[in-house]
Every structure is written in structure tokens, then in C-alpha cells.
Short mmCIF file of C-alpha atoms in Angstrom, two decimals:
data_model
loop_
_atom_site.label_atom_id
_atom_site.label_comp_id
_atom_site.label_asym_id
_atom_site.label_seq_id
_atom_site.Cartn_x
_atom_site.Cartn_y
_atom_site.Cartn_z
CA MET A 666 83.76 -23.14 -14.66
CA PHE A 667 83.61 -21.92 -18.01
CA THR A 668 82.63 -18.43 -16.40
CA SER A 669 85.69 -18.09 -14.03
CA GLY A 670 88.10 -19.70 -16.79
CA LEU A 671 86.85 -16.53 -18.56
CA HIS A 672 86.54 -14.31 -16.48
CA ARG A 673 90.78 -14.91 -15.28
CA LEU A 674 91.32 -14.57 -18.73
CA LEU A 675 89.44 -11.19 -19.32
CA VAL A 676 92.08 -9.77 -16.40
CA ILE A 677 94.94 -11.11 -17.58
CA VAL A 678 94.32 -9.17 -21.26
CA GLY A 679 93.23 -5.83 -19.65
CA LEU A 680 96.49 -6.08 -17.27
CA LEU A 681 98.56 -6.85 -20.75
CA ALA A 682 96.85 -3.77 -22.18
CA SER A 683 97.23 -1.68 -19.20
CA LEU A 684 101.36 -2.73 -19.42
CA SER A 685 101.34 -1.21 -23.29
CA GLY A 686 99.90 1.99 -22.36
CA CYS A 687 103.40 2.47 -20.63
CA VAL A 688 106.22 2.76 -22.08
CA SER A 689 109.61 3.31 -19.76
CA GLY A 690 107.46 5.21 -17.27
CA ILE A 691 105.53 7.56 -20.00
CA VAL A 692 101.83 7.28 -19.26
CA GLU A 693 99.21 6.77 -22.52
CA ASN A 694 96.58 8.17 -23.13
CA ASN A 695 95.89 9.43 -27.07
CA THR A 696 94.59 8.21 -30.13
CA SER A 697 97.59 6.47 -31.15
CA SER A 698 99.92 4.00 -29.77
CA LYS A 699 102.49 5.36 -32.44
CA THR A 700 102.15 9.06 -31.83
CA ALA A 701 103.99 10.53 -29.08
CA TYR A 702 104.34 14.29 -27.94
CA LEU A 703 107.61 15.83 -27.92
CA PHE A 704 108.51 19.34 -25.97
CA THR A 705 111.47 21.63 -26.64
CA TYR A 706 112.00 24.19 -24.30
CA PHE A 707 114.06 26.35 -22.42
CA THR A 708 114.90 26.95 -18.67
CA LYS A 709 115.88 29.67 -16.72
CA ASN A 710 117.13 32.96 -19.06
CA GLY A 711 117.77 30.39 -22.18
CA GLU A 712 121.83 30.53 -20.99
CA ASP A 713 122.01 26.80 -20.41
CA GLY A 714 120.82 25.66 -23.98
CA LEU A 715 118.01 23.39 -25.34
CA ASN A 716 115.15 20.67 -22.60
CA LEU A 717 112.99 17.82 -24.43
CA ALA A 718 110.69 16.79 -22.48
CA VAL A 719 108.20 13.67 -24.09
CA SER A 720 104.84 12.09 -23.01
CA ARG A 721 102.63 9.55 -24.32
CA ASP A 722 99.43 11.07 -23.94
CA GLY A 723 100.44 14.75 -23.95
CA TYR A 724 99.60 15.21 -19.65
CA HIS A 725 102.38 13.59 -18.40
CA TRP A 726 105.59 14.93 -19.22
CA GLN A 727 108.48 13.34 -18.40
CA LYS A 728 112.46 15.48 -18.96
CA VAL A 729 114.67 13.46 -21.19
CA PRO A 730 118.40 13.31 -19.69
CA ARG A 731 121.30 15.25 -20.74
CA ALA A 732 124.74 14.68 -21.30
CA GLU A 733 127.21 17.12 -19.47
CA ASN A 734 128.55 17.80 -23.79
CA HIS A 735 124.62 18.91 -24.10
CA TRP A 736 124.24 21.07 -26.65
CA ARG A 737 124.54 24.91 -25.53
CA PRO A 738 123.56 28.47 -27.63
CA ALA A 739 126.69 29.47 -29.47
CA ILE A 740 125.44 32.17 -31.62
CA GLY A 741 124.49 35.92 -31.02
CA LYS A 742 126.31 37.91 -28.20
CA SER A 743 123.99 36.93 -26.27
CA ARG A 744 125.04 33.33 -26.21
CA LEU A 745 121.21 32.52 -25.44
CA MET A 746 118.52 29.51 -26.61
CA ARG A 747 115.44 30.92 -25.18
CA ASP A 748 111.45 30.25 -27.32
CA PRO A 749 112.79 27.42 -29.47
CA SER A 750 110.49 26.03 -32.26
CA VAL A 751 110.24 23.61 -34.19
CA VAL A 752 109.03 21.66 -37.12
CA GLN A 753 109.77 18.20 -39.15
CA GLY A 754 110.25 18.82 -43.10
CA PRO A 755 108.63 16.90 -46.07
CA ASP A 756 111.89 15.02 -45.53
CA GLY A 757 112.37 13.77 -42.09
CA THR A 758 114.16 16.42 -40.50
CA TYR A 759 113.91 18.77 -37.81
CA HIS A 760 114.35 22.51 -38.37
CA MET A 761 114.68 24.34 -34.75
CA VAL A 762 114.69 28.65 -34.43
CA TRP A 763 115.36 30.25 -31.07
CA THR A 764 115.62 33.22 -29.76
CA SER A 765 119.18 33.75 -28.98
CA GLY A 766 119.52 37.57 -27.63
CA TRP A 767 117.66 40.67 -26.22
CA ASN A 768 118.55 42.71 -28.17
CA GLU A 769 119.84 41.99 -31.71
CA ASN A 770 118.39 41.61 -34.82
CA ASN A 771 119.21 38.25 -35.62
CA ILE A 772 117.56 34.51 -34.34
CA GLY A 773 118.62 30.72 -34.08
CA TYR A 774 118.59 28.06 -36.24
CA ALA A 775 119.71 24.47 -36.11
CA SER A 776 118.48 21.02 -38.35
CA THR A 777 118.36 17.43 -36.37
CA LYS A 778 116.87 13.87 -37.78
CA ASP A 779 116.65 12.75 -33.82
CA PHE A 780 117.22 15.67 -31.29
CA VAL A 781 121.05 14.50 -30.38
CA ASN A 782 123.13 14.98 -33.45
CA TRP A 783 122.20 18.43 -35.15
CA THR A 784 123.79 20.68 -37.77
CA ALA A 785 126.15 23.86 -36.64
CA GLN A 786 124.36 26.47 -35.39
CA LYS A 787 123.82 30.01 -37.20
CA GLU A 788 122.57 33.75 -37.04
CA ILE A 789 119.51 34.80 -39.51
CA PRO A 790 119.78 37.88 -39.52
CA VAL A 791 115.90 38.46 -39.91
CA MET A 792 115.67 42.51 -39.06
CA ALA A 793 119.23 43.69 -39.94
CA HIS A 794 117.60 45.92 -42.98
CA GLU A 795 115.96 47.96 -39.95
CA PRO A 796 118.67 49.32 -38.42
CA SER A 797 116.20 50.99 -35.31
CA VAL A 798 115.01 47.93 -33.99
CA ARG A 799 115.35 46.76 -30.67
CA ASN A 800 114.71 42.86 -30.94
CA THR A 801 113.30 40.40 -32.43
CA TRP A 802 111.79 37.72 -30.02
CA ALA A 803 109.76 34.55 -29.53
CA PRO A 804 110.49 32.75 -32.93
CA GLU A 805 107.78 30.51 -34.61
CA ILE A 806 108.37 27.98 -38.21
CA ILE A 807 106.14 26.06 -39.10
CA TYR A 808 105.91 24.62 -42.88
CA ASP A 809 103.65 25.16 -45.52
CA GLU A 810 102.78 22.16 -47.73
CA VAL A 811 100.80 24.67 -49.93
CA SER A 812 103.66 26.83 -50.67
CA LYS A 813 106.01 24.09 -49.82
CA ASN A 814 107.88 26.92 -47.52
CA PHE A 815 108.84 27.43 -44.02
CA VAL A 816 107.51 30.40 -42.42
CA ILE A 817 109.39 31.96 -39.66
CA PHE A 818 107.62 34.79 -37.56
CA TRP A 819 108.79 36.67 -34.34
CA SER A 820 108.15 39.84 -32.89
CA SER A 821 110.16 42.86 -32.98
CA THR A 822 109.14 46.35 -32.12
CA ILE A 823 110.13 49.60 -34.73
CA PRO A 824 110.81 52.29 -32.74
CA GLY A 825 108.86 55.29 -33.85
CA LYS A 826 106.59 52.86 -36.49
CA PHE A 827 103.25 52.44 -35.01
CA PRO A 828 102.84 55.47 -32.48
CA ALA A 829 99.25 54.45 -31.06
CA THR A 830 100.50 52.05 -28.74
CA GLU A 831 104.06 53.21 -28.22
CA GLY A 832 105.15 52.19 -24.73
CA ALA A 833 102.62 49.67 -24.59
CA SER A 834 104.78 46.95 -23.04
CA GLU A 835 107.44 47.69 -20.79
CA ASP A 836 110.39 49.09 -21.40
CA ASN A 837 109.50 50.56 -24.15
CA TYR A 838 108.37 47.92 -26.50
CA ASN A 839 105.46 47.67 -28.65
CA HIS A 840 105.62 44.50 -30.59
CA ARG A 841 104.30 43.70 -34.15
CA LEU A 842 104.65 40.57 -35.93
CA TYR A 843 106.96 39.87 -38.69
CA VAL A 844 107.68 36.50 -41.13
CA THR A 845 110.20 35.94 -43.83
CA THR A 846 109.46 32.36 -45.63
CA THR A 847 112.62 30.03 -46.84
CA GLN A 848 113.02 26.44 -48.43
CA ASP A 849 116.90 26.06 -48.09
CA PHE A 850 116.91 27.78 -44.85
CA VAL A 851 120.22 29.35 -47.30
CA THR A 852 117.97 31.88 -49.43
CA PHE A 853 114.97 33.75 -47.32
CA THR A 854 112.48 35.98 -49.03
CA PRO A 855 112.53 39.71 -47.97
CA THR A 856 111.17 40.92 -44.32
CA GLN A 857 107.15 41.78 -44.06
CA LEU A 858 104.75 43.10 -41.65
CA PHE A 859 102.91 39.67 -40.67
CA TYR A 860 100.40 40.63 -38.16
CA ASP A 861 99.70 43.96 -36.66
CA PRO A 862 96.21 43.28 -34.44
CA GLY A 863 96.53 47.01 -33.28
CA PHE A 864 97.86 45.92 -30.05
CA SER A 865 101.02 44.78 -29.23
CA VAL A 866 101.47 41.63 -29.83
CA ILE A 867 104.13 38.35 -29.43
CA ASP A 868 104.16 35.08 -28.69
CA ALA A 869 101.85 33.87 -31.59
CA THR A 870 101.69 29.98 -33.06
CA PHE A 871 99.26 28.11 -35.15
CA LEU A 872 97.52 25.39 -34.31
CA ARG A 873 95.46 22.91 -36.84
CA PHE A 874 92.61 21.28 -35.31
CA ASN A 875 89.98 19.08 -36.45
CA GLY A 876 91.01 19.60 -40.25
CA LYS A 877 91.19 24.15 -39.51
CA LEU A 878 93.76 26.54 -39.15
CA HIS A 879 93.42 28.64 -35.63
CA PHE A 880 95.54 31.39 -34.68
CA ILE A 881 97.08 31.88 -30.80
CA VAL A 882 98.66 34.78 -30.08
CA LYS A 883 99.67 37.04 -26.90
CA ASP A 884 98.38 40.61 -26.33
CA GLU A 885 101.49 42.03 -24.21
CA THR A 886 99.84 45.07 -23.61
CA ARG A 887 100.85 46.06 -19.88
CA PHE A 888 99.39 49.74 -19.52
CA PRO A 889 96.73 48.89 -18.94
CA PRO A 890 97.60 44.85 -18.87
CA LYS A 891 96.59 42.45 -20.95
CA LYS A 892 98.30 39.27 -20.90
CA TYR A 893 95.84 37.10 -22.09
CA LEU A 894 95.87 34.28 -25.32
CA GLN A 895 93.28 35.38 -28.01
CA VAL A 896 91.93 32.30 -30.68
CA ALA A 897 91.17 33.41 -34.06
CA SER A 898 90.83 31.39 -37.59
CA ALA A 899 93.18 31.60 -40.79
CA ASN A 900 92.15 30.79 -44.24
CA SER A 901 96.27 30.06 -44.41
CA LEU A 902 99.52 30.28 -43.49
CA GLN A 903 99.95 33.40 -44.34
CA GLY A 904 96.14 35.02 -43.25
CA PRO A 905 93.94 36.65 -43.61
CA PHE A 906 93.08 36.09 -40.09
CA GLY A 907 89.92 36.44 -39.14
CA THR A 908 88.74 38.64 -35.72
CA LEU A 909 90.34 37.79 -32.55
CA SER A 910 88.34 35.80 -29.65
CA ALA A 911 87.63 37.29 -26.01
CA PRO A 912 90.96 36.51 -23.67
CA ILE A 913 91.18 32.48 -23.26
CA THR A 914 93.25 32.72 -20.24
CA LYS A 915 91.67 33.38 -16.81
CA GLU A 916 91.72 36.93 -15.85
CA GLY A 917 94.48 38.86 -14.20
CA LEU A 918 96.54 35.41 -15.18
CA TRP A 919 99.59 37.13 -17.28
CA VAL A 920 100.81 34.07 -19.93
CA GLU A 921 102.97 33.81 -22.37
CA GLY A 922 104.80 31.15 -24.35
CA PRO A 923 101.68 29.27 -26.29
CA THR A 924 101.81 26.31 -28.26
CA GLY A 925 99.34 23.97 -29.17
CA VAL A 926 98.38 20.10 -30.15
CA GLN A 927 95.96 17.87 -30.98
CA ILE A 928 95.46 14.81 -28.72
CA GLY A 929 92.01 13.20 -29.78
CA ASP A 930 88.87 14.56 -30.13
CA SER A 931 90.42 18.06 -27.68
CA ALA A 932 92.62 20.93 -29.17
CA VAL A 933 94.90 21.20 -25.83
CA ILE A 934 97.19 24.81 -25.55
CA TYR A 935 100.29 24.78 -23.17
CA TYR A 936 101.22 28.49 -21.84
CA ASP A 937 103.62 29.76 -19.03
CA ALA A 938 102.23 30.96 -16.55
CA TYR A 939 104.98 32.51 -15.87
CA THR A 940 103.85 35.70 -12.94
CA THR A 941 103.25 32.71 -10.27
CA HIS A 942 106.18 30.23 -11.54
CA ARG A 943 104.11 27.93 -12.89
CA TYR A 944 102.97 26.25 -16.37
CA GLY A 945 99.29 26.14 -17.35
CA ALA A 946 96.85 24.47 -19.62
CA LEU A 947 93.67 24.70 -21.77
CA ARG A 948 91.68 22.08 -23.47
CA SER A 949 88.84 22.32 -25.80
CA SER A 950 86.49 20.58 -28.37
CA ASP A 951 85.46 23.08 -30.45
CA MET A 952 87.69 26.46 -30.38
CA ILE A 953 85.62 28.44 -28.46
CA ASN A 954 84.77 27.02 -25.33
CA TRP A 955 87.43 26.38 -23.06
CA GLU A 956 88.70 24.53 -19.31
CA ASP A 957 91.50 24.87 -17.72
CA VAL A 958 93.14 21.25 -17.82
CA SER A 959 96.74 22.53 -15.69
CA ASP A 960 95.86 20.25 -12.65
CA GLN A 961 95.82 17.28 -14.82
CA MET A 962 98.96 18.63 -16.21
CA HIS A 963 102.67 16.67 -14.71
CA PHE A 964 105.81 18.45 -15.80
CA PRO A 965 109.44 17.98 -14.67
CA ASP A 966 110.63 19.99 -12.08
CA GLU A 967 107.88 21.68 -11.73
CA GLY A 968 108.26 24.43 -8.86
CA THR A 969 112.05 24.67 -9.23
CA PRO A 970 114.36 27.12 -10.23
CA VAL A 971 115.06 25.13 -13.13
CA ARG A 972 110.66 24.56 -14.44
CA MET A 973 110.04 24.38 -17.34
CA ARG A 974 110.02 27.86 -19.72
CA HIS A 975 107.81 27.97 -22.72
CA GLY A 976 108.28 26.46 -26.47
CA THR A 977 107.16 23.69 -29.03
CA VAL A 978 105.04 20.51 -28.91
CA ILE A 979 105.14 18.30 -31.75
CA PRO A 980 103.67 14.82 -32.46
CA VAL A 981 106.63 12.76 -33.00
CA PRO A 982 106.86 8.86 -33.47
CA VAL A 983 107.45 6.77 -30.38
CA ALA A 984 110.92 5.16 -31.28
CA LEU A 985 111.73 8.62 -31.68
CA VAL A 986 110.79 9.10 -27.96
CA GLU A 987 112.01 5.96 -26.72
CA LYS A 988 115.60 6.76 -28.48
CA LEU A 989 116.01 9.90 -26.40
CA ILE A 990 114.81 8.20 -22.82
CA SER A 991 116.73 5.21 -23.50
CA PRO A 992 119.85 4.85 -21.08
#
């Protein structure tokens, strides 16, 4: 009698624990019940504005419904909102930068507390001092707790600047990474060269794993094709950077827009496998050996014309996620 009653009690406890692992249909599999994940991304060409997805485990993603008057790009000649990169500042405000056009010298910027109400969009003319610059693509933003600065970096092509790799990418692009910093998004430090690995480089991002900083970049070389991701150690958010690893994405797979986060004991890097029209992911326990976990991922609208394109994954409070998906 006692054994049977104990068994029923354990079954009930297990069921309750299972139910508590879901919030509005989002599966939980992370180590903190108070942490969820937010994915900022764009669709199609980036003309329809910001898109959001949320997850409790980093594997099962749910699209955040958008109102009819959802936030659309309002700056730049092209009126695009591609590559949205987000970081939370020390006061809790989320700051976002994005690619606002194809052949422009500026990037977009706005901030929010809740991903519903935003400040006015503004242009940051980060490459206005370079009259021949062709583009300012894939900006990334991160907060440096040491210097108390927001660090913004992106890829640009300045014709004739790096003749050894001239024409290495499509349409004679030849990217290098540039950087500026700010504390208030009003005053910015002069733009400087941030990273020159000796090849056309784009889509850089940082990943902090087990207390150590890592730098992820894409080799944008087209002739011969590379288009893969590599990882280097980083002494700080402004370098210096260690030797790049061997490619971590599959040979022959063209990828872009990496974004990484630590989930439990693993580092997870998401990427847009744009030539195969699907999202993928890698997982590692040591930042050296990588396992492809793409088949374990569930992304909204996969296989449709409005599938997720690249952006940023960040940890956020569960309360924020609940507000975003509430009817």
C-alpha cells in the first residue's frame, strides 16, 4: 500500500515538473528556469523590419506575433533592416544596430526596454570619412564592461585598400572589419581598422564560453570559394586575437551571420546556410571540437519564403518572453 502510494506521488511530481518546463508552448531545457533566449532576425531582403523568435532551451524556437503596425525600417536610402544585432546595456536597455542599405556609409540604431516600444531610428555614419567606401554591412554591437563602452564593428570595402586580396569576393568586394565605440550613442570614437586576417572577412561576432572570450568570423573569399566560419581566442573585446582555427562548418557549405551563446555546458553557434535556404547550428563543449546539431533545431517558417535570416541570439529574462508571446 505504501509503495503503491509513493509510486503515484512520484508520477504526479514528475508530471508537474514536465509541465513546468513549458511556458506558452516553449520547451525548457536550459539550466536556469529564469533564463530564456531571444533571436532578432530579418526575413527576405530585410525590407519588412525586425522579426523576433523566443526559446526556453535554445533549440525550439517560437515566432513572436507581429502587430499590423509593426516596426519597419525608416532610415537609409534602401530602407532595409538586415543583420539586427542586439546587446543589453548595464541599465537594462537593449541597443540594436543593423545594416540599413546595400551601398551606404551608415548603419541603423535604436534602443528599447521591451522590444515593443522603441526610440526613434537614427543613422550612424560610421564610414562617412571614407568617400569611396562601398558598404557598411553586418554591424555587431557588444558591451565592454572593462572600458564601459559599447563596441560596434562591421565590414566595409574600401577600393584599393587591400590590393593583395582585391576582387576576392563577389562584385569586387574586399571586406575588412572596422570599429567605433560609444557610451551614449551621441558621441563616437573615430572609426578604426578592427581586424585584418589577410582575407575578405565579414559577419564577425563574439562568444563568451566558460569565462573565456572567443571571436568568430566568416571567410568571405569567393575565388576560390571558402564561405566558412573560423574561431579565434580573444584577449579582450578589442583584441588582440589568436590564431584562427580550421573551418568549423562543413566543407562546401556556404554560411553567413553566425551568432553564439552558451547554453548549459555547451557553446552553440547558429548560422544561416543561405545557399541551402535553411538555418543550422553547431555545438561544442571545448570550442575546439564541433558537432552539427542542425537537425535538433526547430525554427519558425523554415522552408518558406519568410524563413529566418541571420541576426543575434541573446539570453533574456523569462518574464520578457512571456510578455512578448502573450495574446
